[in-house]
Amino acid sequence: MSKLPSPSETTALLRARRSVFPSMYTDEPVAEHIIREMLENANWAPNHKQTEPWRFKVFRGEALQRLGAFLGERYEATTPPERFSGIKQRKLSTNPAKAGALIAIILHRDPEARLPEWEEIAAVAAAVQNMWLTATAHGLGGYWSSPNTITEHAADFLQLAEGER
């Protein structure tokens, strides 16, 4: 067995994890090997019956621009006029491009529904925590946000398969 981090090193990593909000982003690209390591470490999350219900879509470069355009357009198309905010639309449109990379988090439900959905949601959250801790270990931050614009209207944009959301 390889040498494990000490309890104090583990605690330090856990406590160092922070949300980095869009106003704090740099558009510095995230190295490919770091993204791959984050995704691989996500696969080590605990999950009942080994369903591995997580799926991820990575956005970089021009894909971040397309995501921002989609978010801004969907917000404008689906928000009632009395609730519409130009500031919010602008943020939804421009924030993705401020990130060095963006990873969409997707739940892939077990087609046989062998376990409660909440267990698969919890497994996805554990996978995200693994990714976030990996990012932290590399000196990177993260921000978990689920705007209604994308959660309700993203299936086509993200090319989700049946059973994914």
mmCIF file of C-alpha atoms in Angstrom:
data_model
loop_
_atom_site.group_PDB
_atom_site.id
_atom_site.type_symbol
_atom_site.label_atom_id
_atom_site.label_comp_id
_atom_site.label_asym_id
_atom_site.label_seq_id
_atom_site.Cartn_x
_atom_site.Cartn_y
_atom_site.Cartn_z
ATOM 1 C CA MET A 1 0.000 0.000 0.000
ATOM 2 C CA SER A 2 1.291 3.436 -0.858
ATOM 3 C CA LYS A 3 1.986 5.949 1.860
ATOM 4 C CA LEU A 4 -1.198 7.656 2.934
ATOM 5 C CA PRO A 5 -1.363 11.302 3.965
ATOM 6 C CA SER A 6 -1.327 11.883 7.681
ATOM 7 C CA PRO A 7 -4.581 12.717 9.448
ATOM 8 C CA SER A 8 -3.403 16.311 9.800
ATOM 9 C CA GLU A 9 -2.589 16.520 6.061
ATOM 10 C CA THR A 10 -6.026 15.138 5.223
ATOM 11 C CA THR A 11 -7.682 17.602 7.582
ATOM 12 C CA ALA A 12 -5.691 20.474 6.079
ATOM 13 C CA LEU A 13 -6.797 19.525 2.553
ATOM 14 C CA LEU A 14 -10.445 19.243 3.599
ATOM 15 C CA ARG A 15 -10.337 22.603 5.337
ATOM 16 C CA ALA A 16 -8.522 24.304 2.456
ATOM 17 C CA ARG A 17 -11.355 23.580 0.004
ATOM 18 C CA ARG A 18 -13.188 26.783 -0.789
ATOM 19 C CA SER A 19 -15.739 28.092 -3.216
ATOM 20 C CA VAL A 20 -14.242 30.448 -5.755
ATOM 21 C CA PHE A 21 -16.966 32.711 -7.082
ATOM 22 C CA PRO A 22 -17.129 33.913 -10.706
ATOM 23 C CA SER A 23 -15.892 37.392 -9.777
ATOM 24 C CA MET A 24 -12.691 35.702 -8.548
ATOM 25 C CA TYR A 25 -12.099 33.545 -11.648
ATOM 26 C CA THR A 26 -9.115 33.817 -13.885
ATOM 27 C CA ASP A 27 -9.454 32.553 -17.404
ATOM 28 C CA GLU A 28 -6.164 30.686 -17.048
ATOM 29 C CA PRO A 29 -6.662 27.254 -18.637
ATOM 30 C CA VAL A 30 -6.664 24.237 -16.358
ATOM 31 C CA ALA A 31 -4.061 21.687 -17.427
ATOM 32 C CA GLU A 32 -5.447 18.620 -19.167
ATOM 33 C CA HIS A 33 -3.696 16.251 -16.742
ATOM 34 C CA ILE A 34 -5.376 17.964 -13.776
ATOM 35 C CA ILE A 35 -8.831 17.636 -15.332
ATOM 36 C CA ARG A 36 -8.156 13.963 -16.080
ATOM 37 C CA GLU A 37 -6.987 13.389 -12.512
ATOM 38 C CA MET A 38 -10.101 15.100 -11.156
ATOM 39 C CA LEU A 39 -12.354 12.909 -13.299
ATOM 40 C CA GLU A 40 -10.443 9.747 -12.403
ATOM 41 C CA ASN A 41 -10.640 10.565 -8.698
ATOM 42 C CA ALA A 42 -14.387 11.096 -9.055
ATOM 43 C CA ASN A 43 -14.587 7.416 -10.004
ATOM 44 C CA TRP A 44 -13.322 6.475 -6.553
ATOM 45 C CA ALA A 45 -16.409 7.863 -4.816
ATOM 46 C CA PRO A 46 -18.455 5.375 -2.825
ATOM 47 C CA ASN A 47 -21.597 4.143 -4.523
ATOM 48 C CA HIS A 48 -24.015 1.381 -3.695
ATOM 49 C CA LYS A 49 -24.159 -1.557 -6.133
ATOM 50 C CA GLN A 50 -21.338 0.027 -8.144
ATOM 51 C CA THR A 51 -23.788 1.993 -10.267
ATOM 52 C CA GLU A 52 -21.283 4.861 -10.713
ATOM 53 C CA PRO A 53 -24.173 7.241 -11.437
ATOM 54 C CA TRP A 54 -22.011 10.250 -12.266
ATOM 55 C CA ARG A 55 -21.309 11.618 -15.690
ATOM 56 C CA PHE A 56 -19.357 14.759 -16.445
ATOM 57 C CA LYS A 57 -19.026 17.036 -19.455
ATOM 58 C CA VAL A 58 -15.973 19.268 -19.591
ATOM 59 C CA PHE A 59 -16.179 22.714 -21.181
ATOM 60 C CA ARG A 60 -13.047 24.577 -22.218
ATOM 61 C CA GLY A 61 -12.215 27.354 -24.654
ATOM 62 C CA GLU A 62 -14.946 27.994 -27.233
ATOM 63 C CA ALA A 63 -17.284 25.552 -25.482
ATOM 64 C CA LEU A 64 -17.395 27.964 -22.528
ATOM 65 C CA GLN A 65 -18.582 30.709 -24.891
ATOM 66 C CA ARG A 66 -21.320 28.433 -26.273
ATOM 67 C CA LEU A 67 -22.419 27.500 -22.754
ATOM 68 C CA GLY A 68 -22.631 31.162 -21.758
ATOM 69 C CA ALA A 69 -24.679 31.991 -24.847
ATOM 70 C CA PHE A 70 -27.021 29.090 -24.096
ATOM 71 C CA LEU A 71 -27.496 30.137 -20.465
ATOM 72 C CA GLY A 72 -28.185 33.760 -21.370
ATOM 73 C CA GLU A 73 -30.616 32.824 -24.147
ATOM 74 C CA ARG A 74 -32.493 30.292 -22.012
ATOM 75 C CA TYR A 75 -32.764 32.747 -19.141
ATOM 76 C CA GLU A 76 -34.228 35.410 -21.426
ATOM 77 C CA ALA A 77 -36.615 32.944 -23.107
ATOM 78 C CA THR A 78 -37.923 31.386 -19.891
ATOM 79 C CA THR A 79 -38.018 34.250 -17.392
ATOM 80 C CA PRO A 80 -41.274 36.182 -17.041
ATOM 81 C CA PRO A 81 -40.785 39.904 -17.793
ATOM 82 C CA GLU A 82 -41.571 40.910 -14.206
ATOM 83 C CA ARG A 83 -38.726 38.683 -12.916
ATOM 84 C CA PHE A 84 -36.206 39.327 -15.685
ATOM 85 C CA SER A 85 -32.891 40.919 -14.691
ATOM 86 C CA GLY A 86 -30.473 42.175 -17.316
ATOM 87 C CA ILE A 87 -27.676 41.893 -14.764
ATOM 88 C CA LYS A 88 -28.456 38.223 -14.128
ATOM 89 C CA GLN A 89 -28.666 37.506 -17.851
ATOM 90 C CA ARG A 90 -25.295 39.177 -18.412
ATOM 91 C CA LYS A 91 -23.709 37.142 -15.601
ATOM 92 C CA LEU A 92 -25.149 33.887 -16.932
ATOM 93 C CA SER A 93 -23.857 34.777 -20.398
ATOM 94 C CA THR A 94 -20.351 35.845 -19.397
ATOM 95 C CA ASN A 95 -19.397 33.898 -16.261
ATOM 96 C CA PRO A 96 -18.604 30.579 -17.978
ATOM 97 C CA ALA A 97 -15.929 32.197 -20.162
ATOM 98 C CA LYS A 98 -14.202 33.533 -17.036
ATOM 99 C CA ALA A 99 -13.412 29.979 -15.902
ATOM 100 C CA GLY A 100 -10.352 28.015 -16.959
ATOM 101 C CA ALA A 101 -12.666 25.010 -17.333
ATOM 102 C CA LEU A 102 -16.193 24.108 -16.347
ATOM 103 C CA ILE A 103 -17.449 20.614 -15.579
ATOM 104 C CA ALA A 104 -21.159 19.864 -15.878
ATOM 105 C CA ILE A 105 -22.354 17.393 -13.249
ATOM 106 C CA ILE A 106 -24.833 14.809 -14.509
ATOM 107 C CA LEU A 107 -26.798 12.141 -12.671
ATOM 108 C CA HIS A 108 -27.167 8.920 -14.651
ATOM 109 C CA ARG A 109 -29.941 6.963 -12.980
ATOM 110 C CA ASP A 110 -29.516 3.188 -12.745
ATOM 111 C CA PRO A 111 -31.783 1.893 -15.552
ATOM 112 C CA GLU A 112 -32.912 -0.946 -13.305
ATOM 113 C CA ALA A 113 -33.653 1.433 -10.408
ATOM 114 C CA ARG A 114 -32.082 -1.074 -8.009
ATOM 115 C CA LEU A 115 -31.668 1.531 -5.303
ATOM 116 C CA PRO A 116 -33.312 4.749 -4.167
ATOM 117 C CA GLU A 117 -32.545 7.822 -6.246
ATOM 118 C CA TRP A 118 -31.243 9.678 -3.185
ATOM 119 C CA GLU A 119 -28.379 7.161 -2.908
ATOM 120 C CA GLU A 120 -27.299 7.908 -6.452
ATOM 121 C CA ILE A 121 -27.564 11.649 -5.844
ATOM 122 C CA ALA A 122 -25.385 11.194 -2.753
ATOM 123 C CA ALA A 123 -22.859 9.198 -4.790
ATOM 124 C CA VAL A 124 -22.671 11.979 -7.393
ATOM 125 C CA ALA A 125 -22.093 14.504 -4.600
ATOM 126 C CA ALA A 126 -19.287 12.317 -3.220
ATOM 127 C CA ALA A 127 -17.730 12.161 -6.699
ATOM 128 C CA VAL A 128 -17.872 15.951 -6.914
ATOM 129 C CA GLN A 129 -16.197 16.231 -3.508
ATOM 130 C CA ASN A 130 -13.385 13.994 -4.770
ATOM 131 C CA MET A 131 -12.945 16.251 -7.800
ATOM 132 C CA TRP A 132 -13.022 19.374 -5.666
ATOM 133 C CA LEU A 133 -10.422 18.044 -3.241
ATOM 134 C CA THR A 134 -8.221 17.100 -6.187
ATOM 135 C CA ALA A 135 -8.557 20.634 -7.544
ATOM 136 C CA THR A 136 -7.695 22.006 -4.100
ATOM 137 C CA ALA A 137 -4.585 19.821 -3.932
ATOM 138 C CA HIS A 138 -3.493 21.445 -7.215
ATOM 139 C CA GLY A 139 -4.134 24.956 -5.888
ATOM 140 C CA LEU A 140 -7.363 25.381 -7.852
ATOM 141 C CA GLY A 141 -10.770 26.428 -6.623
ATOM 142 C CA GLY A 142 -14.249 25.475 -7.667
ATOM 143 C CA TYR A 143 -17.799 26.708 -7.578
ATOM 144 C CA TRP A 144 -20.877 24.497 -7.621
ATOM 145 C CA SER A 145 -23.907 26.206 -9.090
ATOM 146 C CA SER A 146 -27.058 24.842 -10.684
ATOM 147 C CA PRO A 147 -28.959 27.673 -12.352
ATOM 148 C CA ASN A 148 -32.561 26.741 -13.116
ATOM 149 C CA THR A 149 -31.876 27.823 -16.672
ATOM 150 C CA ILE A 150 -29.671 24.831 -17.245
ATOM 151 C CA THR A 151 -31.217 22.241 -14.958
ATOM 152 C CA GLU A 152 -34.611 22.602 -16.592
ATOM 153 C CA HIS A 153 -33.573 23.069 -20.222
ATOM 154 C CA ALA A 154 -30.164 21.512 -20.718
ATOM 155 C CA ALA A 155 -30.877 18.003 -21.988
ATOM 156 C CA ASP A 156 -30.420 18.923 -25.642
ATOM 157 C CA PHE A 157 -27.521 21.305 -25.073
ATOM 158 C CA LEU A 158 -25.626 18.770 -22.946
ATOM 159 C CA GLN A 159 -26.712 15.895 -25.197
ATOM 160 C CA LEU A 160 -27.982 13.922 -22.229
ATOM 161 C CA ALA A 161 -28.863 10.276 -22.700
ATOM 162 C CA GLU A 162 -32.051 8.712 -21.434
ATOM 163 C CA GLY A 163 -32.014 8.530 -17.637
ATOM 164 C CA GLU A 164 -29.580 11.439 -17.290
ATOM 165 C CA ARG A 165 -30.234 14.799 -15.742
#
